[in-house]
mmCIF file of C-alpha atoms in Angstrom:
data_model
loop_
_atom_site.group_PDB
_atom_site.id
_atom_site.type_symbol
_atom_site.label_atom_id
_atom_site.label_comp_id
_atom_site.label_asym_id
_atom_site.label_seq_id
_atom_site.Cartn_x
_atom_site.Cartn_y
_atom_site.Cartn_z
ATOM 1 C CA UNK A 1190 0.000 0.000 0.000
ATOM 2 C CA UNK A 1191 2.765 2.410 0.907
ATOM 3 C CA UNK A 1192 4.345 1.926 -2.550
ATOM 4 C CA UNK A 1193 1.090 3.029 -4.155
ATOM 5 C CA UNK A 1194 0.843 6.107 -1.947
ATOM 6 C CA UNK A 1195 4.190 7.937 -2.173
ATOM 7 C CA UNK A 1196 2.737 11.049 -0.544
ATOM 8 C CA UNK A 1197 2.051 9.237 2.720
ATOM 9 C CA UNK A 1198 3.257 11.097 5.812
ATOM 10 C CA UNK A 1199 6.182 9.366 7.549
ATOM 11 C CA UNK A 1200 6.405 9.119 11.312
ATOM 12 C CA UNK A 1201 9.550 10.424 13.024
ATOM 13 C CA UNK A 1202 12.077 7.638 13.654
ATOM 14 C CA UNK A 1203 12.411 8.627 17.316
ATOM 15 C CA UNK A 1204 10.613 10.689 19.912
ATOM 16 C CA UNK A 1205 13.373 10.642 22.519
ATOM 17 C CA UNK A 1206 17.025 11.574 22.216
ATOM 18 C CA UNK A 1207 19.645 11.145 24.913
ATOM 19 C CA UNK A 1208 22.174 13.736 25.959
ATOM 20 C CA UNK A 1209 24.331 11.504 28.083
ATOM 21 C CA UNK A 1210 22.050 10.181 30.845
ATOM 22 C CA UNK A 1211 19.418 12.859 30.185
ATOM 23 C CA UNK A 1212 16.499 12.050 27.865
ATOM 24 C CA UNK A 1213 15.262 14.816 25.574
ATOM 25 C CA UNK A 1214 11.624 14.143 24.688
ATOM 26 C CA UNK A 1215 9.904 15.624 21.660
ATOM 27 C CA UNK A 1216 6.559 15.595 23.474
ATOM 28 C CA UNK A 1217 7.924 17.773 26.269
ATOM 29 C CA UNK A 1218 9.561 20.157 23.785
ATOM 30 C CA UNK A 1219 6.289 20.501 21.871
ATOM 31 C CA UNK A 1220 4.352 21.337 25.051
ATOM 32 C CA UNK A 1221 6.973 23.844 26.217
ATOM 33 C CA UNK A 1222 7.210 25.514 22.800
ATOM 34 C CA UNK A 1223 3.424 25.800 22.694
ATOM 35 C CA UNK A 1224 3.385 27.467 26.098
ATOM 36 C CA UNK A 1225 6.090 29.969 25.086
ATOM 37 C CA UNK A 1226 4.286 30.906 21.857
ATOM 38 C CA UNK A 1227 0.939 31.217 23.661
ATOM 39 C CA UNK A 1228 2.443 33.528 26.290
ATOM 40 C CA UNK A 1229 4.104 35.681 23.617
ATOM 41 C CA UNK A 1230 0.822 36.049 21.730
ATOM 42 C CA UNK A 1231 -1.148 36.687 24.911
ATOM 43 C CA UNK A 1232 1.270 39.362 26.072
ATOM 44 C CA UNK A 1233 0.959 41.228 22.762
ATOM 45 C CA UNK A 1234 -2.826 41.003 22.747
ATOM 46 C CA UNK A 1235 -3.049 42.021 26.406
ATOM 47 C CA UNK A 1236 -0.935 45.131 25.770
ATOM 48 C CA UNK A 1237 -3.111 45.988 22.749
ATOM 49 C CA UNK A 1238 -6.102 45.903 25.091
ATOM 50 C CA UNK A 1239 -4.373 48.326 27.449
ATOM 51 C CA UNK A 1240 -2.882 45.888 29.949
ATOM 52 C CA UNK A 1241 0.534 45.930 31.576
ATOM 53 C CA UNK A 1242 3.146 43.800 29.723
ATOM 54 C CA UNK A 1243 4.358 41.894 32.805
ATOM 55 C CA UNK A 1244 0.870 40.864 33.909
ATOM 56 C CA UNK A 1245 0.675 37.915 31.524
ATOM 57 C CA UNK A 1246 3.823 36.264 32.866
ATOM 58 C CA UNK A 1247 2.712 36.761 36.464
ATOM 59 C CA UNK A 1248 -0.639 35.109 35.730
ATOM 60 C CA UNK A 1249 1.091 32.314 33.807
ATOM 61 C CA UNK A 1250 3.068 31.376 36.939
ATOM 62 C CA UNK A 1251 -0.267 30.191 38.322
ATOM 63 C CA UNK A 1252 -2.130 29.115 35.197
ATOM 64 C CA UNK A 1253 0.519 26.890 33.583
ATOM 65 C CA UNK A 1254 1.262 24.546 36.538
ATOM 66 C CA UNK A 1255 -2.441 24.288 37.348
ATOM 67 C CA UNK A 1256 -3.168 23.517 33.700
ATOM 68 C CA UNK A 1257 -0.548 20.777 33.447
ATOM 69 C CA UNK A 1258 -1.783 19.088 36.625
ATOM 70 C CA UNK A 1259 -5.401 19.417 35.508
ATOM 71 C CA UNK A 1260 -4.620 17.995 32.085
ATOM 72 C CA UNK A 1261 -2.891 14.991 33.589
ATOM 73 C CA UNK A 1262 -5.663 14.343 36.096
ATOM 74 C CA UNK A 1263 -8.286 14.382 33.336
ATOM 75 C CA UNK A 1264 -6.228 12.004 31.190
ATOM 76 C CA UNK A 1265 -5.725 9.520 34.021
ATOM 77 C CA UNK A 1266 -9.394 9.630 35.042
ATOM 78 C CA UNK A 1267 -10.657 9.063 31.492
ATOM 79 C CA UNK A 1268 -7.976 6.501 30.545
ATOM 80 C CA UNK A 1269 -7.347 4.632 33.808
ATOM 81 C CA UNK A 1270 -6.637 1.135 32.453
ATOM 82 C CA UNK A 1271 -3.003 1.837 31.562
ATOM 83 C CA UNK A 1272 -2.362 2.843 35.158
ATOM 84 C CA UNK A 1273 -4.840 0.994 37.358
ATOM 85 C CA UNK A 1274 -6.133 -1.810 35.106
ATOM 86 C CA UNK A 1275 -4.805 -5.332 34.685
ATOM 87 C CA UNK A 1276 -1.047 -5.082 34.222
ATOM 88 C CA UNK A 1277 -1.142 -1.325 34.731
ATOM 89 C CA UNK A 1278 1.491 0.645 36.639
ATOM 90 C CA UNK A 1279 0.007 3.327 38.933
ATOM 91 C CA UNK A 1280 3.342 5.134 39.212
ATOM 92 C CA UNK A 1281 3.222 5.891 35.473
ATOM 93 C CA UNK A 1282 0.313 8.231 36.117
ATOM 94 C CA UNK A 1283 2.994 10.697 37.220
ATOM 95 C CA UNK A 1284 5.054 10.315 34.031
ATOM 96 C CA UNK A 1285 3.719 13.364 32.219
ATOM 97 C CA UNK A 1286 6.701 13.395 29.846
ATOM 98 C CA UNK A 1287 5.481 10.156 28.243
ATOM 99 C CA UNK A 1288 2.377 11.907 26.908
ATOM 100 C CA UNK A 1289 -1.197 12.197 28.041
ATOM 101 C CA UNK A 1290 -2.633 15.620 28.851
ATOM 102 C CA UNK A 1291 -6.389 16.093 28.542
ATOM 103 C CA UNK A 1292 -7.251 19.563 27.275
ATOM 104 C CA UNK A 1293 -10.507 19.690 29.238
ATOM 105 C CA UNK A 1294 -8.727 19.237 32.554
ATOM 106 C CA UNK A 1295 -5.968 21.620 31.488
ATOM 107 C CA UNK A 1296 -8.451 24.388 30.673
ATOM 108 C CA UNK A 1297 -10.582 23.776 33.768
ATOM 109 C CA UNK A 1298 -7.808 23.707 36.364
ATOM 110 C CA UNK A 1299 -5.683 26.147 34.372
ATOM 111 C CA UNK A 1300 -8.647 28.516 34.575
ATOM 112 C CA UNK A 1301 -8.550 28.226 38.352
ATOM 113 C CA UNK A 1302 -4.851 29.102 38.313
ATOM 114 C CA UNK A 1303 -5.504 32.021 35.945
ATOM 115 C CA UNK A 1304 -8.265 33.290 38.249
ATOM 116 C CA UNK A 1305 -5.858 33.224 41.199
ATOM 117 C CA UNK A 1306 -3.197 35.003 39.149
ATOM 118 C CA UNK A 1307 -5.650 37.635 37.944
ATOM 119 C CA UNK A 1308 -6.851 38.291 41.481
ATOM 120 C CA UNK A 1309 -3.273 38.743 42.676
ATOM 121 C CA UNK A 1310 -2.572 41.150 39.799
ATOM 122 C CA UNK A 1311 -5.819 43.059 40.293
ATOM 123 C CA UNK A 1312 -7.159 42.398 36.794
ATOM 124 C CA UNK A 1313 -10.366 40.832 35.551
ATOM 125 C CA UNK A 1314 -10.258 37.260 34.283
ATOM 126 C CA UNK A 1315 -12.593 37.723 31.279
ATOM 127 C CA UNK A 1316 -10.466 40.233 29.291
ATOM 128 C CA UNK A 1317 -7.283 38.299 30.058
ATOM 129 C CA UNK A 1318 -8.932 35.089 28.844
ATOM 130 C CA UNK A 1319 -9.924 36.918 25.660
ATOM 131 C CA UNK A 1320 -6.305 37.904 25.134
ATOM 132 C CA UNK A 1321 -5.227 34.298 25.731
ATOM 133 C CA UNK A 1322 -7.696 32.474 23.463
ATOM 134 C CA UNK A 1323 -5.931 32.578 20.037
ATOM 135 C CA UNK A 1324 -2.581 31.717 21.608
ATOM 136 C CA UNK A 1325 -4.153 28.773 23.385
ATOM 137 C CA UNK A 1326 -5.270 27.317 20.061
ATOM 138 C CA UNK A 1327 -1.783 27.810 18.611
ATOM 139 C CA UNK A 1328 -0.267 26.118 21.671
ATOM 140 C CA UNK A 1329 -2.582 23.145 21.225
ATOM 141 C CA UNK A 1330 -1.602 22.922 17.551
ATOM 142 C CA UNK A 1331 2.105 22.853 18.419
ATOM 143 C CA UNK A 1332 1.495 20.353 21.212
ATOM 144 C CA UNK A 1333 0.022 17.871 18.705
ATOM 145 C CA UNK A 1334 3.499 17.506 17.220
ATOM 146 C CA UNK A 1335 4.310 15.550 20.363
ATOM 147 C CA UNK A 1336 1.670 12.972 19.432
ATOM 148 C CA UNK A 1337 3.250 12.679 15.983
ATOM 149 C CA UNK A 1338 6.681 11.996 17.450
ATOM 150 C CA UNK A 1339 5.197 9.490 19.914
ATOM 151 C CA UNK A 1340 3.201 7.798 17.119
ATOM 152 C CA UNK A 1341 0.021 7.900 19.169
ATOM 153 C CA UNK A 1342 -3.604 9.018 18.931
ATOM 154 C CA UNK A 1343 -3.797 8.464 15.175
ATOM 155 C CA UNK A 1344 -7.021 7.690 13.357
ATOM 156 C CA UNK A 1345 -8.545 4.756 11.549
ATOM 157 C CA UNK A 1346 -6.951 3.167 8.442
ATOM 158 C CA UNK A 1347 -7.203 5.225 5.254
ATOM 159 C CA UNK A 1348 -6.202 5.066 1.600
ATOM 160 C CA UNK A 1349 -5.947 8.835 1.284
ATOM 161 C CA UNK A 1350 -2.608 10.093 -0.108
ATOM 162 C CA UNK A 1351 -1.846 11.908 3.152
ATOM 163 C CA UNK A 1352 -2.210 8.782 5.262
ATOM 164 C CA UNK A 1353 0.213 8.422 8.159
ATOM 165 C CA UNK A 1354 2.825 5.665 8.265
ATOM 166 C CA UNK A 1355 3.194 4.047 11.683
ATOM 167 C CA UNK A 1356 6.036 1.788 12.814
ATOM 168 C CA UNK A 1357 5.135 -1.836 13.442
ATOM 169 C CA UNK A 1358 5.715 -1.426 17.203
ATOM 170 C CA UNK A 1359 2.975 1.220 17.377
ATOM 171 C CA UNK A 1360 0.438 -0.277 14.965
ATOM 172 C CA UNK A 1361 -2.784 -1.856 16.245
ATOM 173 C CA UNK A 1362 -2.545 -5.626 16.569
ATOM 174 C CA UNK A 1363 -3.796 -7.387 13.455
ATOM 175 C CA UNK A 1364 -3.339 -4.564 10.956
ATOM 176 C CA UNK A 1365 -1.240 -5.633 7.947
ATOM 177 C CA UNK A 1366 2.146 -4.064 7.278
ATOM 178 C CA UNK A 1367 1.920 -0.910 5.188
ATOM 179 C CA UNK A 1368 -1.458 0.180 6.590
ATOM 180 C CA UNK A 1369 -1.840 3.958 6.621
ATOM 181 C CA UNK A 1370 -3.885 5.895 9.177
ATOM 182 C CA UNK A 1371 -5.660 9.240 9.384
ATOM 183 C CA UNK A 1372 -3.093 11.786 10.704
ATOM 184 C CA UNK A 1373 -5.390 13.193 13.358
ATOM 185 C CA UNK A 1374 -2.506 15.178 14.839
ATOM 186 C CA UNK A 1375 -2.274 17.063 11.526
ATOM 187 C CA UNK A 1376 -6.029 17.556 11.239
ATOM 188 C CA UNK A 1377 -6.140 19.137 14.674
ATOM 189 C CA UNK A 1378 -3.073 21.271 13.987
ATOM 190 C CA UNK A 1379 -4.612 22.730 10.842
ATOM 191 C CA UNK A 1380 -8.004 23.185 12.510
ATOM 192 C CA UNK A 1381 -6.507 24.954 15.526
ATOM 193 C CA UNK A 1382 -4.263 27.260 13.501
ATOM 194 C CA UNK A 1383 -7.165 28.205 11.234
ATOM 195 C CA UNK A 1384 -9.322 28.725 14.321
ATOM 196 C CA UNK A 1385 -6.713 31.007 15.893
ATOM 197 C CA UNK A 1386 -6.593 33.134 12.731
ATOM 198 C CA UNK A 1387 -10.395 33.283 12.674
ATOM 199 C CA UNK A 1388 -10.510 34.357 16.328
ATOM 200 C CA UNK A 1389 -8.043 37.185 15.751
ATOM 201 C CA UNK A 1390 -9.972 38.390 12.695
ATOM 202 C CA UNK A 1391 -13.379 38.246 14.406
ATOM 203 C CA UNK A 1392 -12.018 39.931 17.526
ATOM 204 C CA UNK A 1393 -10.710 42.866 15.507
ATOM 205 C CA UNK A 1394 -13.766 43.123 13.280
ATOM 206 C CA UNK A 1395 -16.445 42.746 15.974
ATOM 207 C CA UNK A 1396 -14.521 44.203 18.946
ATOM 208 C CA UNK A 1397 -15.378 41.214 21.126
ATOM 209 C CA UNK A 1398 -14.994 41.371 24.890
ATOM 210 C CA UNK A 1399 -16.307 40.182 28.245
ATOM 211 C CA UNK A 1400 -14.977 36.656 27.682
ATOM 212 C CA UNK A 1401 -16.610 36.184 24.292
ATOM 213 C CA UNK A 1402 -13.321 35.548 22.465
ATOM 214 C CA UNK A 1403 -12.582 32.728 24.893
ATOM 215 C CA UNK A 1404 -16.106 31.334 24.562
ATOM 216 C CA UNK A 1405 -15.731 31.409 20.798
ATOM 217 C CA UNK A 1406 -12.422 29.570 21.187
ATOM 218 C CA UNK A 1407 -14.274 26.817 23.034
ATOM 219 C CA UNK A 1408 -16.900 26.623 20.278
ATOM 220 C CA UNK A 1409 -14.279 26.425 17.528
ATOM 221 C CA UNK A 1410 -12.108 23.884 19.294
ATOM 222 C CA UNK A 1411 -14.917 21.562 20.324
ATOM 223 C CA UNK A 1412 -16.388 21.654 16.808
ATOM 224 C CA UNK A 1413 -13.110 20.337 15.415
ATOM 225 C CA UNK A 1414 -12.401 17.954 18.256
ATOM 226 C CA UNK A 1415 -15.840 16.380 17.769
ATOM 227 C CA UNK A 1416 -15.187 14.992 14.278
ATOM 228 C CA UNK A 1417 -11.470 14.379 14.817
ATOM 229 C CA UNK A 1418 -12.162 12.382 17.974
ATOM 230 C CA UNK A 1419 -14.546 10.142 16.037
ATOM 231 C CA UNK A 1420 -11.696 9.187 13.682
ATOM 232 C CA UNK A 1421 -9.399 8.010 16.478
ATOM 233 C CA UNK A 1422 -8.999 4.317 17.257
ATOM 234 C CA UNK A 1423 -6.946 4.415 20.455
ATOM 235 C CA UNK A 1424 -8.696 2.740 23.412
ATOM 236 C CA UNK A 1425 -11.162 5.023 25.202
ATOM 237 C CA UNK A 1426 -14.129 4.642 27.505
ATOM 238 C CA UNK A 1427 -17.495 5.138 25.842
ATOM 239 C CA UNK A 1428 -20.986 6.167 26.877
ATOM 240 C CA UNK A 1429 -23.836 5.205 24.598
ATOM 241 C CA UNK A 1430 -21.423 4.124 21.880
ATOM 242 C CA UNK A 1431 -19.565 7.455 21.819
ATOM 243 C CA UNK A 1432 -16.158 8.223 23.300
ATOM 244 C CA UNK A 1433 -16.184 10.339 26.453
ATOM 245 C CA UNK A 1434 -14.346 13.144 24.673
ATOM 246 C CA UNK A 1435 -17.047 13.247 22.009
ATOM 247 C CA UNK A 1436 -19.713 13.779 24.664
ATOM 248 C CA UNK A 1437 -17.524 16.378 26.351
ATOM 249 C CA UNK A 1438 -17.092 18.240 23.066
ATOM 250 C CA UNK A 1439 -20.845 18.300 22.464
ATOM 251 C CA UNK A 1440 -21.800 19.429 25.970
ATOM 252 C CA UNK A 1441 -19.006 21.974 26.448
ATOM 253 C CA UNK A 1442 -19.345 23.339 22.916
ATOM 254 C CA UNK A 1443 -23.109 23.885 23.184
ATOM 255 C CA UNK A 1444 -22.706 25.461 26.616
ATOM 256 C CA UNK A 1445 -20.066 27.868 25.290
ATOM 257 C CA UNK A 1446 -22.256 28.783 22.316
ATOM 258 C CA UNK A 1447 -25.214 29.620 24.563
ATOM 259 C CA UNK A 1448 -22.947 31.634 26.878
ATOM 260 C CA UNK A 1449 -21.482 33.503 23.886
ATOM 261 C CA UNK A 1450 -24.951 34.616 22.788
ATOM 262 C CA UNK A 1451 -26.123 35.538 26.298
ATOM 263 C CA UNK A 1452 -22.982 37.518 27.160
ATOM 264 C CA UNK A 1453 -23.105 39.284 23.799
ATOM 265 C CA UNK A 1454 -26.622 40.512 24.473
ATOM 266 C CA UNK A 1455 -25.741 41.766 27.930
ATOM 267 C CA UNK A 1456 -22.307 43.195 27.125
ATOM 268 C CA UNK A 1457 -21.812 44.110 23.464
ATOM 269 C CA UNK A 1458 -18.428 45.473 22.506
ATOM 270 C CA UNK A 1459 -15.143 45.485 24.419
ATOM 271 C CA UNK A 1460 -14.607 45.586 28.160
ATOM 272 C CA UNK A 1461 -14.723 49.073 29.639
ATOM 273 C CA UNK A 1462 -11.992 48.215 32.152
ATOM 274 C CA UNK A 1463 -9.353 45.537 32.658
ATOM 275 C CA UNK A 1464 -9.024 46.111 36.385
ATOM 276 C CA UNK A 1465 -10.926 44.632 39.265
ATOM 277 C CA UNK A 1466 -13.165 47.078 41.055
ATOM 278 C CA UNK A 1467 -11.416 48.532 44.126
ATOM 279 C CA UNK A 1468 -13.047 47.945 47.525
ATOM 280 C CA UNK A 1469 -15.860 50.381 48.280
ATOM 281 C CA UNK A 1470 -15.986 52.584 51.355
ATOM 282 C CA UNK A 1471 -18.573 50.222 52.827
ATOM 283 C CA UNK A 1472 -16.273 47.241 52.259
ATOM 284 C CA UNK A 1473 -13.411 49.070 53.980
ATOM 285 C CA UNK A 1474 -15.633 49.861 56.979
ATOM 286 C CA UNK A 1475 -16.803 46.231 57.217
ATOM 287 C CA UNK A 1476 -13.241 44.963 57.104
ATOM 288 C CA UNK A 1477 -12.192 47.435 59.808
ATOM 289 C CA UNK A 1478 -15.078 46.463 62.108
ATOM 290 C CA UNK A 1479 -14.925 42.736 61.439
ATOM 291 C CA UNK A 1480 -11.446 41.360 62.281
ATOM 292 C CA UNK A 1481 -12.484 37.856 61.194
ATOM 293 C CA UNK A 1482 -12.992 39.122 57.664
#
């Protein structure tokens, strides 16, 4: 089959290189590069909105670690067999460098970290999230390169000319040599990069604010993840015949779409301020008279 399809995408020969006793992992590099690019984009967009340049990095000190932990927790919860099933190794749940970060957990717990960081910096979460949204999609696109190097999370067999070659050690049991697979890592990369460009264009054209850029990011990402997830053949828990991530995409995407419409009706246009409201005189008096507070 591979001889008939010369345009097939090859898989990298290795995902780990060794510098003496130290392993250098492509997956880790992809995640780190994505984070750096996302922070650079967010900083520029935040300054364009009138924010202080250093605020983004200060918030990232909270958001990034929370996001990584949240992503790993979600992955382990939704794919527990490799760690707690028959023959599983629980300790490997801590091996983040081997791959396995669920975006839903990363966004959820990363949002908690971002909220803490925003509170400490005295800025509102919604406008900062709007500044972050396009960069987050770009970071996710870059992160998918790690799946390519690890030869994981590919799709079902295909005869399309851009099918992905997979080494025998990573192929599903029973598939004949030369089988090509849907390069879902590439599909998601292209979708996310196009989505980031669309977000930037819509934000400038419509002057979106009050968290609507971030909500639109969720809508765009879940729309792509829905059909890409249905192409994947890696083991996953299902509900009603659909993978858990498919259900998550549907529920989260619809919720974000409804929120986008509701917020747009209540708060059209851009945010009037990036800063949290200072305590009122009444709040100051309550704090002074209530030591417990």
